[in-house]
Amino acid sequence: MASITSDNQKLLLFIIGKGNNIETVEDELGPMIDDNKCTFCVNAYMNSECFCQYLEFLPNQYPNNQTIHLIIYKYSSHTSNVS
C-alpha cells in the first residue's frame, strides 16, 4: 500500500508479499524492502489481518499526537471483528 500525507509527502510502503511466513517474503523481496514495512498473505491480497497490521503501521509514520484522517471504502478486508 502506498500512502501520502495531506501535503503530498510519501510515506514508507506497506508491502503484502505472497507467502506462508514473513521470512519467505523478506527473502523474495530482498533489497526492495529497504526501510519499508512488509507482511505476508498466502495469495498476496489484502485481508483483515494485513489491514489491521497496516492500521498499526500507519500512526508510526507521523510525529506524536498528529491527527490522521484515513479515507477508506467498505471493502471486505477493511471490516473486521478484530478489536
Short mmCIF file of C-alpha atoms in Angstrom, two decimals:
data_model
loop_
_atom_site.label_atom_id
_atom_site.label_comp_id
_atom_site.label_asym_id
_atom_site.label_seq_id
_atom_site.Cartn_x
_atom_site.Cartn_y
_atom_site.Cartn_z
CA MET A 1 0.00 0.00 0.00
CA ALA A 2 1.24 3.44 -0.82
CA SER A 3 0.19 6.27 1.45
CA ILE A 4 0.68 10.00 1.23
CA THR A 5 0.08 12.83 3.65
CA SER A 6 -2.26 15.75 3.01
CA ASP A 7 0.77 17.80 1.99
CA ASN A 8 1.83 15.14 -0.55
CA GLN A 9 4.66 13.58 1.47
CA LYS A 10 5.22 9.93 0.56
CA LEU A 11 5.22 7.52 3.48
CA LEU A 12 7.04 4.21 3.64
CA LEU A 13 5.42 1.45 1.63
CA PHE A 14 3.40 -1.30 3.30
CA ILE A 15 4.10 -4.35 1.16
CA ILE A 16 1.99 -7.51 1.21
CA GLY A 17 4.10 -10.36 -0.11
CA LYS A 18 2.91 -13.75 -1.25
CA GLY A 19 3.95 -16.49 1.16
CA ASN A 20 3.23 -18.54 4.23
CA ASN A 21 5.58 -16.62 6.54
CA ILE A 22 7.43 -13.32 6.79
CA GLU A 23 10.84 -14.91 6.20
CA THR A 24 9.79 -16.17 2.76
CA VAL A 25 8.56 -12.72 1.79
CA GLU A 26 11.69 -10.98 3.11
CA ASP A 27 13.91 -13.40 1.14
CA GLU A 28 11.83 -12.87 -2.00
CA LEU A 29 11.80 -9.07 -1.76
CA GLY A 30 15.43 -8.71 -0.69
CA PRO A 31 16.71 -5.14 -1.04
CA MET A 32 13.33 -3.93 -2.33
CA ILE A 33 12.17 -3.93 1.30
CA ASP A 34 14.65 -1.15 2.13
CA ASP A 35 13.07 0.80 5.03
CA ASN A 36 9.56 -0.22 4.02
CA LYS A 37 7.29 -2.49 6.09
CA CYS A 38 6.21 -5.86 4.78
CA THR A 39 3.81 -8.58 5.79
CA PHE A 40 2.56 -11.73 4.11
CA CYS A 41 -0.57 -13.44 2.88
CA VAL A 42 -0.91 -16.76 1.07
CA ASN A 43 -2.39 -15.07 -2.01
CA ALA A 44 -0.69 -11.65 -1.54
CA TYR A 45 -4.08 -9.92 -1.30
CA MET A 46 -5.16 -7.55 1.41
CA ASN A 47 -7.11 -9.34 4.11
CA SER A 48 -8.40 -8.27 7.52
CA GLU A 49 -5.21 -9.33 9.30
CA CYS A 50 -2.99 -7.39 6.88
CA PHE A 51 -5.25 -4.36 7.12
CA CYS A 52 -5.08 -4.42 10.93
CA GLN A 53 -1.27 -4.54 10.64
CA TYR A 54 -1.43 -1.54 8.30
CA LEU A 55 -3.55 0.36 10.83
CA GLU A 56 -0.85 -0.31 13.44
CA PHE A 57 1.92 0.70 11.00
CA LEU A 58 0.37 3.95 9.80
CA PRO A 59 0.44 6.04 13.02
CA ASN A 60 4.15 5.29 13.38
CA GLN A 61 4.76 7.29 10.19
CA TYR A 62 3.63 10.54 11.83
CA PRO A 63 5.04 12.64 14.66
CA ASN A 64 3.42 12.12 18.06
CA ASN A 65 -0.08 13.46 18.56
CA GLN A 66 -0.60 14.36 14.91
CA THR A 67 -4.18 13.81 13.79
CA ILE A 68 -4.61 11.29 10.97
CA HIS A 69 -7.64 11.24 8.68
CA LEU A 70 -7.91 7.92 6.88
CA ILE A 71 -10.25 7.60 3.94
CA ILE A 72 -11.21 4.02 3.12
CA TYR A 73 -14.13 2.36 1.43
CA LYS A 74 -16.10 -0.62 2.69
CA TYR A 75 -14.05 -3.32 1.01
CA SER A 76 -14.39 -6.66 2.83
CA SER A 77 -10.81 -6.63 4.16
CA HIS A 78 -11.40 -3.20 5.66
CA THR A 79 -14.03 -4.55 8.02
CA SER A 80 -13.16 -6.92 10.80
CA ASN A 81 -14.30 -8.14 14.20
CA VAL A 82 -10.73 -7.78 15.47
CA SER A 83 -10.51 -5.26 18.28
#
